[in-house]
Each structure stands twice: as structure tokens, then as C-alpha cells.
Short mmCIF file of C-alpha atoms in Angstrom, two decimals:
data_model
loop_
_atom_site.label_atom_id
_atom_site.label_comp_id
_atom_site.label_asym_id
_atom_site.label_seq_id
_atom_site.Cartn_x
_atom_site.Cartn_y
_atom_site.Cartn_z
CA UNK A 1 2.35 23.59 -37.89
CA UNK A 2 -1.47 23.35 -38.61
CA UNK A 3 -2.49 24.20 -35.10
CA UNK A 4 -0.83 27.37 -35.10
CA UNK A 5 -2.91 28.95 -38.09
CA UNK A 6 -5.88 30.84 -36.48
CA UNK A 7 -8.23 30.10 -39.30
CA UNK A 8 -7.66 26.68 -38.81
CA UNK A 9 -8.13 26.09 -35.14
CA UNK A 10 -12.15 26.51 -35.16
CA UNK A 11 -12.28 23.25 -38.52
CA UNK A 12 -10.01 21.35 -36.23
CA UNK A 13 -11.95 21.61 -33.12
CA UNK A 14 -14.99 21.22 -35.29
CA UNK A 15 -13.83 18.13 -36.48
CA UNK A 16 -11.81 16.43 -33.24
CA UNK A 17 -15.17 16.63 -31.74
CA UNK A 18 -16.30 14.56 -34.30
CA UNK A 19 -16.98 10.35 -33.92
CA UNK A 20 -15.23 8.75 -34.06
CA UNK A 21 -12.53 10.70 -34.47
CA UNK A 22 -13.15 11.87 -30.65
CA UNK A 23 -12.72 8.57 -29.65
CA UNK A 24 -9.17 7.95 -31.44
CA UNK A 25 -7.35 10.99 -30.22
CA UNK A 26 -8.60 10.37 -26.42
CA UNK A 27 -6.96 6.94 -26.87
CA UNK A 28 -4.14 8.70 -28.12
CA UNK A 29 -3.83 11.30 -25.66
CA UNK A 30 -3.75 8.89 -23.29
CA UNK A 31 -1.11 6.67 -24.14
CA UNK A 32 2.40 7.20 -22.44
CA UNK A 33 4.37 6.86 -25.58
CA UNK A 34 1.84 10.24 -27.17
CA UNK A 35 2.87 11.90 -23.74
CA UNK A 36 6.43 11.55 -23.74
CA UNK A 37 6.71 13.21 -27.05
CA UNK A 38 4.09 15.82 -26.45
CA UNK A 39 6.28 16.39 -23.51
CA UNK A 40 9.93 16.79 -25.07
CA UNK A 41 8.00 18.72 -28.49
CA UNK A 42 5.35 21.14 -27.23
CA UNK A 43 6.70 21.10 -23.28
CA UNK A 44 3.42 19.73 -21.51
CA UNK A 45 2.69 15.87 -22.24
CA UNK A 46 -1.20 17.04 -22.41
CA UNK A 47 -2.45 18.36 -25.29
CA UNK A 48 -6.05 19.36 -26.18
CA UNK A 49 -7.58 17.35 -29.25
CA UNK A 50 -7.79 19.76 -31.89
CA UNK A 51 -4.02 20.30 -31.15
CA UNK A 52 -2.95 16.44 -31.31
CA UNK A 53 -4.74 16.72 -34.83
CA UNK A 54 -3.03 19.39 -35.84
CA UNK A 55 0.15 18.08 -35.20
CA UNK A 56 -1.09 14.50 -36.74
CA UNK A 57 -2.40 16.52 -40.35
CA UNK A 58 0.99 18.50 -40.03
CA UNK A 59 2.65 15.55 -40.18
CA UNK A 60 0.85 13.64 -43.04
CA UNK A 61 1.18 16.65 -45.09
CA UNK A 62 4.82 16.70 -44.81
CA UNK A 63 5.32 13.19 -45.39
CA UNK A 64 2.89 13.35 -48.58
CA UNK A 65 5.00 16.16 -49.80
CA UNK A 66 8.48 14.59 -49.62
CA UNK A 67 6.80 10.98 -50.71
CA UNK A 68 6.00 13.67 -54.09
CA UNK A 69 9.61 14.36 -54.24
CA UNK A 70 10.68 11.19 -54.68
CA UNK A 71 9.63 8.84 -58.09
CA UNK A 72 8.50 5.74 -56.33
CA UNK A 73 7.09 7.77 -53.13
CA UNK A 74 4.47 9.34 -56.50
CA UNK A 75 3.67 5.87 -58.00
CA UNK A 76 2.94 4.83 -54.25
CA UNK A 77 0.54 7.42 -54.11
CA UNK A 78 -0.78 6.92 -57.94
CA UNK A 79 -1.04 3.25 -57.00
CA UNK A 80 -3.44 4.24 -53.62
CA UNK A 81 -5.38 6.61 -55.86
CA UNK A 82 -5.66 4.00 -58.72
CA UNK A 83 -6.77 1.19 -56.53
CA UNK A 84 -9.46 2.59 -55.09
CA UNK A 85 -10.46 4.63 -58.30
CA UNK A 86 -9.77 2.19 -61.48
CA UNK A 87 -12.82 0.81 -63.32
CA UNK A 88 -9.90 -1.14 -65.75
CA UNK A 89 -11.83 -4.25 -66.01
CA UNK A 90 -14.16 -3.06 -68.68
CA UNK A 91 -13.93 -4.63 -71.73
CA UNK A 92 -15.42 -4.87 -75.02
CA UNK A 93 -18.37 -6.61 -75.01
CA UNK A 94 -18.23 -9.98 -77.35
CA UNK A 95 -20.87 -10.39 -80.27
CA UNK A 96 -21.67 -13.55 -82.71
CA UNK A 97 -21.16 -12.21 -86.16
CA UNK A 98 -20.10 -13.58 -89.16
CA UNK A 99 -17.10 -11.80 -91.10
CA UNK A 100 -17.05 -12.38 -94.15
CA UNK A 101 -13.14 -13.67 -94.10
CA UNK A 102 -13.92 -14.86 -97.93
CA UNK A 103 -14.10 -10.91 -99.18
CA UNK A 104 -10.84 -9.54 -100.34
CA UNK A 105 -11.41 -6.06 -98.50
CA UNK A 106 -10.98 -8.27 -95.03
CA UNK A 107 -8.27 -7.80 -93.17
CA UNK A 108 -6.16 -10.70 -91.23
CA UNK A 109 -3.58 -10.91 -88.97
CA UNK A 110 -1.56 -13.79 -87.27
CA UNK A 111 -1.02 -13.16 -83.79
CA UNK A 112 0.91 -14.82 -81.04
CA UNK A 113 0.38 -14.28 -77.32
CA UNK A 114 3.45 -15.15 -75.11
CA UNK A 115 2.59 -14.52 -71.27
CA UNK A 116 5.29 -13.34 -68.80
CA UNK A 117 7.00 -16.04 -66.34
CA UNK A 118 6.10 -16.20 -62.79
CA UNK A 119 6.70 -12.38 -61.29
CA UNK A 120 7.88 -11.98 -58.08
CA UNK A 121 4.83 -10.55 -56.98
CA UNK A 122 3.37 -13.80 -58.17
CA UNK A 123 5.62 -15.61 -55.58
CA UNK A 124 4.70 -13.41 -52.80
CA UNK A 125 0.64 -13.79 -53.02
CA UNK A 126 -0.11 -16.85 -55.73
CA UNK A 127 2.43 -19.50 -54.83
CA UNK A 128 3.62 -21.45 -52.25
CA UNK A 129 1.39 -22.68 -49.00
CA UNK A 130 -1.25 -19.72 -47.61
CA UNK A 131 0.45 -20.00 -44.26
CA UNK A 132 3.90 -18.83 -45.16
CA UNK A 133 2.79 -15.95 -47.24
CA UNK A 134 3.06 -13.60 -44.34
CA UNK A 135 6.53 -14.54 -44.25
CA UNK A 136 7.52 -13.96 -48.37
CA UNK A 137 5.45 -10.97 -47.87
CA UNK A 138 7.92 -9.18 -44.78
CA UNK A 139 10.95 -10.22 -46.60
CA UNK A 140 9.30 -8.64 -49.85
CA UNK A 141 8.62 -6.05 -47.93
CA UNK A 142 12.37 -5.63 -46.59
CA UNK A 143 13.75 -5.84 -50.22
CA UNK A 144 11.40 -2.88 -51.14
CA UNK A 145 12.24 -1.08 -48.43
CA UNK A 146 16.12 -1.38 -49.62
CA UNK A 147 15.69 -0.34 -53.13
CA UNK A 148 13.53 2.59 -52.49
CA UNK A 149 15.06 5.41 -54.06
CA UNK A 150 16.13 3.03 -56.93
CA UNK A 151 14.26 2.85 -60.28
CA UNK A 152 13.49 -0.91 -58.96
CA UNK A 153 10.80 -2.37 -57.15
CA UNK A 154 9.10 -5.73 -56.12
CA UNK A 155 5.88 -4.95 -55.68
CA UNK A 156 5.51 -2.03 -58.71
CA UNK A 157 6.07 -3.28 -61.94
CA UNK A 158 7.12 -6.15 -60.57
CA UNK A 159 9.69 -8.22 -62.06
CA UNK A 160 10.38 -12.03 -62.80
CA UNK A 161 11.14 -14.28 -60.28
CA UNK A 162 13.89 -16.99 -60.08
CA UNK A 163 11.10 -19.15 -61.13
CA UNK A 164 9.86 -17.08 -63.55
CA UNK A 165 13.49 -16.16 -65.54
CA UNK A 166 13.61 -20.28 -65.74
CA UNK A 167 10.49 -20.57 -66.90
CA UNK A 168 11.63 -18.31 -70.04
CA UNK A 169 14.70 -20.07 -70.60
CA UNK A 170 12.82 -23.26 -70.82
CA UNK A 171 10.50 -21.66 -73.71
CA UNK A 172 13.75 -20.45 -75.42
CA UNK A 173 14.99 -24.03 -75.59
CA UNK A 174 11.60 -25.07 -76.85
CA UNK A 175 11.38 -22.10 -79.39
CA UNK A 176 15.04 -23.50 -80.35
CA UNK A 177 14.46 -26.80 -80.56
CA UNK A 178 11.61 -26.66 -83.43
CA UNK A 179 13.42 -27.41 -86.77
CA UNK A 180 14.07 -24.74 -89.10
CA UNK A 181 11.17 -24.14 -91.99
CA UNK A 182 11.90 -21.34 -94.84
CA UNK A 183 8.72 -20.96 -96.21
CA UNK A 184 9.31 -19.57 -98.83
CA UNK A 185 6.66 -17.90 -102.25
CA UNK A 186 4.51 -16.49 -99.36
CA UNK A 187 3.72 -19.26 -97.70
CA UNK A 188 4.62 -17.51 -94.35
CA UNK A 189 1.57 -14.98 -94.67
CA UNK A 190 -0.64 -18.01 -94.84
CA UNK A 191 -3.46 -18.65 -91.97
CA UNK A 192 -2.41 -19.81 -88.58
CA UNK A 193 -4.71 -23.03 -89.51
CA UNK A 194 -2.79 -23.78 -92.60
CA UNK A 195 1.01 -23.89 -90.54
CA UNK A 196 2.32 -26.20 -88.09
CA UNK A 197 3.94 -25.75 -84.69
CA UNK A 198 7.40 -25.78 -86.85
CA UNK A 199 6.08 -22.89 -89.39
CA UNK A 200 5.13 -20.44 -86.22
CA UNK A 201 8.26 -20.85 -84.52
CA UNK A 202 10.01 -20.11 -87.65
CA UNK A 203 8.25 -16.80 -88.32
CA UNK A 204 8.50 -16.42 -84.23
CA UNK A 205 12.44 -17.04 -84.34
CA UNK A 206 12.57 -14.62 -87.49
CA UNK A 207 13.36 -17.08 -89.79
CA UNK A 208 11.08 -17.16 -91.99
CA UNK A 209 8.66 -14.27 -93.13
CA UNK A 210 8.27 -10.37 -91.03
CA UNK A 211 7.04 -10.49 -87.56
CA UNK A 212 6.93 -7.58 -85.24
CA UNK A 213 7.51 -7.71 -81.30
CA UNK A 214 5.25 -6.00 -79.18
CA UNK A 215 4.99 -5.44 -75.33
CA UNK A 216 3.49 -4.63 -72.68
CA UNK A 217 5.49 -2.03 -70.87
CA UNK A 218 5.82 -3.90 -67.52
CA UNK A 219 9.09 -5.40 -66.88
CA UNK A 220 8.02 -9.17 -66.33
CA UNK A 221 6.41 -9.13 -70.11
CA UNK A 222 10.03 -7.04 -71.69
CA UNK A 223 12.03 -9.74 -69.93
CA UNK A 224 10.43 -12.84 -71.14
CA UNK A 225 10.66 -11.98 -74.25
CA UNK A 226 14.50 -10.84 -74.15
CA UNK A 227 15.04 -14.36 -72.86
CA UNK A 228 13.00 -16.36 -74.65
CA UNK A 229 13.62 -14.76 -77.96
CA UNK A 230 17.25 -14.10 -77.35
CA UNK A 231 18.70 -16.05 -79.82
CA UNK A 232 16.00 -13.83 -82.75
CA UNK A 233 17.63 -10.78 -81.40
CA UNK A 234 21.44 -12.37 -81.36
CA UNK A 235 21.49 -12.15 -85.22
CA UNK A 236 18.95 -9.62 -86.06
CA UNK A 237 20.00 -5.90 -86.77
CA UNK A 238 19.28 -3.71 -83.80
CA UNK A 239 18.01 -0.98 -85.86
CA UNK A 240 15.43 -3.17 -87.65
CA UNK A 241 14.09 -5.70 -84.98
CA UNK A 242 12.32 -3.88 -81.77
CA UNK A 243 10.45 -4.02 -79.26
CA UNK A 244 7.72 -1.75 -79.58
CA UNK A 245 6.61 -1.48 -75.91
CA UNK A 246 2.60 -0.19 -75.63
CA UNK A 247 0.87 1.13 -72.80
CA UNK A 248 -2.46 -0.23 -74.48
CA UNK A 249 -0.86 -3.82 -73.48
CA UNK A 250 -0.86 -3.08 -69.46
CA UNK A 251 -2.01 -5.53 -67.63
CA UNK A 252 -5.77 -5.17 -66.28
CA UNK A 253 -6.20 -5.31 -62.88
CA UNK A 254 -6.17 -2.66 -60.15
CA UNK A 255 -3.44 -3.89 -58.31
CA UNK A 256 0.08 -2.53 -57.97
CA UNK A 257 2.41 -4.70 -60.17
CA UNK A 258 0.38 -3.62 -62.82
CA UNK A 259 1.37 -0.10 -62.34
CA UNK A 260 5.22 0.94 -64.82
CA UNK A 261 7.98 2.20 -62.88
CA UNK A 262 8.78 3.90 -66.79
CA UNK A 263 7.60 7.07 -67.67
CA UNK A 264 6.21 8.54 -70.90
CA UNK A 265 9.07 7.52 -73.89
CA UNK A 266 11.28 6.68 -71.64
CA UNK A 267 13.41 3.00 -72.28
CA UNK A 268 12.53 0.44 -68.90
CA UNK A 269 15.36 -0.12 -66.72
CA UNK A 270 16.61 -3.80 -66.48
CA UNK A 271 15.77 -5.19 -62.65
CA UNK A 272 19.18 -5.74 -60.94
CA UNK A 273 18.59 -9.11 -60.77
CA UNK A 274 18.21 -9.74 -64.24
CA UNK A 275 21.53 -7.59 -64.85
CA UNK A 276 23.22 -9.72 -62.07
CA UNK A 277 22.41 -13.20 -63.81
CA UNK A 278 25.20 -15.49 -64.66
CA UNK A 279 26.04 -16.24 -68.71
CA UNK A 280 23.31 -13.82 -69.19
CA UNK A 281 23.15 -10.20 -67.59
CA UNK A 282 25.24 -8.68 -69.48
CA UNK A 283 23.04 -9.72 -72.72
CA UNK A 284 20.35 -8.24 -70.90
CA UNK A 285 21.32 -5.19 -70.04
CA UNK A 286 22.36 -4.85 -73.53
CA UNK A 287 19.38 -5.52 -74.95
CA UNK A 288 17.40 -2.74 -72.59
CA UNK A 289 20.03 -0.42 -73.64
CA UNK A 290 19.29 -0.83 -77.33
CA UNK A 291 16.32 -2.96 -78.49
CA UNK A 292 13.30 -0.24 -77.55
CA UNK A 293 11.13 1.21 -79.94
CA UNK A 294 9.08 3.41 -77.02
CA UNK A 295 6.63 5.35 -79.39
CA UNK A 296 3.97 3.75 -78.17
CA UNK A 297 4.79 4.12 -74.51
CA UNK A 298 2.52 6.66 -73.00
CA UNK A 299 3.31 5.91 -69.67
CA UNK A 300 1.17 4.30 -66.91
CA UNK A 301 -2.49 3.89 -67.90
CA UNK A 302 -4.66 6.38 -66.22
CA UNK A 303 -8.07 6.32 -64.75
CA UNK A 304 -9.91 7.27 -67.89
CA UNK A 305 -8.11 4.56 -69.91
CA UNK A 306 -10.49 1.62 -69.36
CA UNK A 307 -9.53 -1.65 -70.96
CA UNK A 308 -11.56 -1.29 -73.67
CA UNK A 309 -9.87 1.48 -74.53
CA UNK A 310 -6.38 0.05 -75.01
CA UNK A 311 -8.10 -3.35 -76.74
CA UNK A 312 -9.35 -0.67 -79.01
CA UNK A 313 -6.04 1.20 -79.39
CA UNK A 314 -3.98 -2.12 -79.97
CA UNK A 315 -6.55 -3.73 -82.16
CA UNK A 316 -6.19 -0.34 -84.49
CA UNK A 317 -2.45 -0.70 -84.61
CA UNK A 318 -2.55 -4.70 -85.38
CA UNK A 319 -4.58 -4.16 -88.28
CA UNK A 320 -2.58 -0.93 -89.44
CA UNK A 321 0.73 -3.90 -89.84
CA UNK A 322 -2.00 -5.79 -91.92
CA UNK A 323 -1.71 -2.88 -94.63
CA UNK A 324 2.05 -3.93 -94.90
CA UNK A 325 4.18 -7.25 -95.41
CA UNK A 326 4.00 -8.13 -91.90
CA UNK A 327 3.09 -12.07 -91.71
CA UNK A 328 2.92 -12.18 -87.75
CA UNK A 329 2.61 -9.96 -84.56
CA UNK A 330 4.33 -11.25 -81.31
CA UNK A 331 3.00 -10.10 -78.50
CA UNK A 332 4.56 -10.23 -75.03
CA UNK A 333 2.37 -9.93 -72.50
CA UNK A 334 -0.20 -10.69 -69.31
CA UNK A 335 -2.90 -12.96 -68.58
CA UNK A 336 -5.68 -11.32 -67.60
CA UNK A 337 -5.27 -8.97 -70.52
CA UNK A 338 -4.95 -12.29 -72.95
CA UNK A 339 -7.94 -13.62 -71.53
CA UNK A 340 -10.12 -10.73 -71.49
CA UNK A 341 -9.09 -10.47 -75.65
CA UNK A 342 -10.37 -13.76 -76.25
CA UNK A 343 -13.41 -13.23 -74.60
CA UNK A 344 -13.96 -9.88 -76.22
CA UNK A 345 -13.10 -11.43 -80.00
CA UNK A 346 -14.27 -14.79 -79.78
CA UNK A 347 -17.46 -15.26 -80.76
CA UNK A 348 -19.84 -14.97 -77.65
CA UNK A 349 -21.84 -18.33 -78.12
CA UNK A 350 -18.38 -20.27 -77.94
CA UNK A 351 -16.83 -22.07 -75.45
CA UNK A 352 -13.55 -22.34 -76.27
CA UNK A 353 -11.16 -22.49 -73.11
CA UNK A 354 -9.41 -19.45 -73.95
CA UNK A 355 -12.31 -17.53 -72.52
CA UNK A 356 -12.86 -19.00 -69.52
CA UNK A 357 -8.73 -20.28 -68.11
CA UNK A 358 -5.65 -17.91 -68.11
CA UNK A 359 -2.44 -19.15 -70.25
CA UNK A 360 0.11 -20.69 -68.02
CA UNK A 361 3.57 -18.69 -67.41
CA UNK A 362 5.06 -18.52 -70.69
CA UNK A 363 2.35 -19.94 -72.43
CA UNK A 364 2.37 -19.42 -76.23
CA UNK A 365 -0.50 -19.35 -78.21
CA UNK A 366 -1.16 -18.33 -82.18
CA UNK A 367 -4.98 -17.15 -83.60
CA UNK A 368 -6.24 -15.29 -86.62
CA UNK A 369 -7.84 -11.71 -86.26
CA UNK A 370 -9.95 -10.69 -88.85
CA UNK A 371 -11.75 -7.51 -89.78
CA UNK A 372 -14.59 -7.09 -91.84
CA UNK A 373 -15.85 -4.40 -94.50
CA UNK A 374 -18.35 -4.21 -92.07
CA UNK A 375 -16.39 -3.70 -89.17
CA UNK A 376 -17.26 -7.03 -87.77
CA UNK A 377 -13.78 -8.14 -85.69
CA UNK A 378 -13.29 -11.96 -84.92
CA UNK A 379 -10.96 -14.53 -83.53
CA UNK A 380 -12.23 -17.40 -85.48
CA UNK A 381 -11.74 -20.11 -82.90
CA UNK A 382 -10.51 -22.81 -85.01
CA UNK A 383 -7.63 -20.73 -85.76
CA UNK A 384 -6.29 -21.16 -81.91
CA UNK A 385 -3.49 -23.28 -81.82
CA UNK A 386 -0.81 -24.04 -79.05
CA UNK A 387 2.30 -23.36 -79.52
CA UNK A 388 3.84 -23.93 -76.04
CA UNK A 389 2.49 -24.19 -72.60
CA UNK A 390 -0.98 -23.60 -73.18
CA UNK A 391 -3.84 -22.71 -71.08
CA UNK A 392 -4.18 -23.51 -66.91
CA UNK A 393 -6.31 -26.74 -65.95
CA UNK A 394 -8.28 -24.95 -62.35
CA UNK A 395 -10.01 -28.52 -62.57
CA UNK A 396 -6.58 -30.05 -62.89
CA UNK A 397 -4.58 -27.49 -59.60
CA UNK A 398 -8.16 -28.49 -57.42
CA UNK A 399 -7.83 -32.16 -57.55
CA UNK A 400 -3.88 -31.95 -56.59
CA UNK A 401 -4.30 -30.03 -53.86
CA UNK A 402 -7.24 -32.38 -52.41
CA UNK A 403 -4.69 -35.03 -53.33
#
């Protein structure tokens, strides 16, 4: 162990003599639980300081080596590191010019931004009553604790909920229910302001026009889209119709469940309770095995990728499809990440609620994006329309809980 390298033993004396360090391994020493082992490991149950820290450092250095063995035992570490470390919340900084949308060298896009159902680490810390949280937390804890060596998790990259998978089924029987428009002679490339509810869903179902899929690579965002847009990907060709998942799309936040249990081009794997669900796993699973386009996946962001780098990135690819026949981009996704794009696009004097309130769980929302000659990038904020769902009322949540 440590204590038994002679180069060592002066550093750890140095430093158990140390406050308050001193302090914690005489409380240590002391306690009858410390003694009993000291007694059955090293044959006396008292041990000088520098020695109890030896053994402690020993310890912690195996443990962080085997933790590096394992996949998840790394993200748990990446995930320690990244929390303290992560500056991810900085984001492009808005402005109030004008494009000049009229010129024919500006580019457009129609986007739509579908957010992920309630995750389950959504149902552990954001719903239910404050003073049962300690309870969903130990019996989150528990199911982590079983699927540790799996390529699964709760809390990393964590998946949908019960509440959450219903959530997506309820915007795939909205999405379904919208009646059928062709629009045809190019009428499905026109401005998100010119189209109805009925003309989006059409271009979202694949219908009508070309429309791309795009994800975030986090589980939660992959699912509600294979649920919500199942029936699109029931009678479109495998090879032709996607899901491009993107690392620029990670969520932004420092915690945890915005880390990807994926690495680098590799495919997600489907959460086992999404391959377990009844009338549907099996779809599931078959569309993780064979609907990813994963060149864009670069694996987890890293500490140098702020968020204004991936808006950057992302914005970049959008308006590389605008070169194309692409009429749409659908966008699965999170909603800090959706909120801190409006805010960054949107012209800074408005104050349009997209800036200010997060969309609701599989919220779906359609804007323009327009570039400039000039490099001038906008969401013009007339162009926002709701689709489904919409944006969360804080006013609305306050009053019914005082109620």
C-alpha cells in the first residue's frame, strides 16, 4: 500500500498533520469500528495518522482504478469532473438586426422543435411533492445500483419515464389526427407563416415535401421521436429516412442526465424499459437497430465545447440542408437547449415567450431561420407557431399550487 513506500511516508505525515485533516483521522482512529479492522488487517487496532491515510489514499486509488475499468464507473467520474468544471451555459449572445429576408442570396429554413417527454430523472427531482423526493430518489438509486454494469442508467442519459413514453404517444395521436395535405408545385417549401397546423404535420409525418430528423444524442430526445413519429418511419425506407443524432444538440446543463451513455459513432442502446413495452418494444428496438445515421455523433460534449459552440455547429449544418430540397428540419430535442436558441436568434428587444418559458414535454413548435448576405441570423418572431403543446405557464403552475 501507500504507507509502505519510503518516499511517501514524510508527504503523508506532512499532510496528516495538516487541519483539518488532523482532526478527521483522530476521529477516525478512535472509533471502534476503524479499530477492529486495523486490528484483523495490520495486527494492532492503533495506527499512527500518516498510516490510516495511507491505507485511506490506497484505497481510493484502487477503487478509482477499477471504477476506470468499467464504462459507467468512467462516465461517473467524467460526470464529477464535468460538474464541477463545465462553463456549458454560454451562449450566443442575441443582437437586433435586420436581415434582409427580401434578398435572394438569404437563406431560410423551417424548423420544428419537439422536446423529449418527462425523463425519469425528471420524476425523481421535478415532480411529485418535495417531501417524498428522498424516497423516488433511494429507489432510483436502487435501480442504478442494479443495472450497473449494463449500458443503462437512470440517472446518466436518463431515459423516459412511464409518464414521459405516454406523453409521446399522446403527440403521435395528435400528429395522426391532423388531416392529410399534399401540397403539392412547392408549396411545401413555403414560410412557416404561410402554412397551417395541417401543412406542418404533413411535412412532419413525411407526407408532403423533404424533412430531415435530427437529435440530440440522449436517449429521452431518440425515444420521443421513435414514438411520436412512428407511424413516418412505419412506411418510410430505412435507408432514406434517419435519424441523424448530433452531439451539438446535448442538452445544456451541468448535470448528469445530460451526460450520453453512447460513445463516439456508436448507435444508442434502447433502455430496457422501452424494449419491454407492450404492442410496442419490439418496434423499438427495431428502430435503434436500424434508423441511425451517427455521423454527427461525436460523443459526450467536452469541457471546451461551450454551448455556443454546438449552436454554432448545428446552425452551420441547418443552413448547409438549405442549399438542397429540404423543406423542413425536425429536431428532437431538450428544453433548456430550445430555449437558450430562441433567446440567442430572436431578436434581443423582443419579448416573445419563447425566450423567457421552456416548451412543455413534447411540446412542438415551428419558426423560420434566416441568414443574411451579411451574416445577420434571425428567428423572425412572427414566424413562431404552435404546433402542439406549447410553451410552460410558471404564472399558471404558481397559482395551482397556492390553490
Amino acid at each position: 500500500m501507500v504507507y509502505g513506500l519510503g518516499w511517501v511516508n514524510p508527504w503523508l505525515r506532512w499532510l496528516a498533520a495538516q487541519p483539518p485533516i488532523d482532526g478527521v483521522l483522530t476521529s477516525l482512529s478512535s472509533a471502534q469500528s476503524v479499530q477492529a479492522l486495523c486490528k484483523t488487517v495490520l495486527g494492532t487496532p492503533t495506527v499512527p495518522p500518516n498510516v490510516l491515510l495511507g491505507w485511506i489514499i490506497g484505497i481510493l486509488m484502487v477503487y478509482f482504478l477499477v471504477m476506470m475499468m468499467i464504462p459507467k464507473g468512467r462516465l461517473g467520474i467524467w460526470g464529477f469532473i464535468y460538474f464541477f468544471l463545465s462553463s456549458d451555459q454560454k451562449t450566443r449572445k442575441p443582437d437586433d438586426a435586420n436581415p434582409d429576408i427580401a434578398a435572394a442570396s438569404c437563406k431560410r429554413m423551417k424548423v420544428v422543435f419537439i422536446r423529449h417527454g418527462e425523463s425519469e430523472w425528471n420524476a425523481v427531482f421535478n415532480e411529485g411533492p418535495k417531501l417524498t423526493m428522498p424516497i423516488r430518489f433511494l429507489k432510483a438509486l436502487a435501480q442504478e445500483f442494479l443495472m450497473f454494469f449494463d449500458q443503462d442508467s437512470v440517472f446518466f442519459d436518463s431515459p423516459l419515464s412511464e409518464v414521459g413514453i405516454q406523453q409521446s404517444w399522446d403527440l403521435m395521436s395528435f400528429l395522426a389526427s391532423q388531416p392529410t395535405r399534399t401540397l403539392e408545385n412547392g408549396q411545401a417549401s413555403r414560410p412557416v407563416k404561410e402554412l397551417d397546423v395541417a401543412d406542418l404535420v404533413s411535412i412532419i409525418r413525411g407526407d408532403a415535401g423533404r424533412s430531415i430528423v435530427v437529435s440530440s444524442i440522449l436517449r429521452r430526445a431518440i425515444s420521443t421521436g421513435f414514438i411520436s413519429l412512428s407511424p413516418r418511419f412505419l412506411k418510410t425506407q430505412k435507408e432514406k429516412d434517419k435519424v441523424q443524432i448530433m452531439t451539438c444538440l446535448q442538452e445544456i446543463s451541468r448535470n448528469v442526465d445530460t451526460l450520453s451513455l453512447t460513445p463516439k459513432l456508436a448507435a444508442p442502446e434502447i433502455p430496457a424499459t422501452e424494449a419491454n413495452l407492450k404492442h410496442m418494444g419490439d418496434l423499438m428496438s427495431h428502430f435503434y437497430r436500424t434508423r441511425f445515421d451517427k455521423r454527427h455523433n461525436k460523443g459526450n460534449k467536452s469541457l471546451k465545447q461551450k454551448a455556443i459552440k454546438r449552436q454554432e455547429e448545428f446552425v452551420k449544418w441547418l443552413l448547409d440542408q438549405a442549399k438542397g430540397e429540404t423543406d423542413m428540419i425536425v429536431v428532437l430535442g431538450h428544453s433548456l437547449w430550445f430555449r437558450e436558441f430562441f433567446k440567442s436568434y430572436l431578436p434581443k428587444a423582443s419579448q416573445h415567450v419563447a425566450k423567457k418559458e421552456k416548451m412543455v414535454n413534447c411540446g412542438c413548435i415551428a419558426f423560420d431561420f434566416y441568414k443574411d448576405s451579411k451574416n445577420v441570423y434571425r428567428i423572425p418572431p412572427d414566424s413562431i407557431k404552435e404546433i402542439y403543446g406549447g410553451f410552460a405557464d410558471k404564472s399558471k403552475k404558481t397559482k395551482e399550487k397556492k390553490a
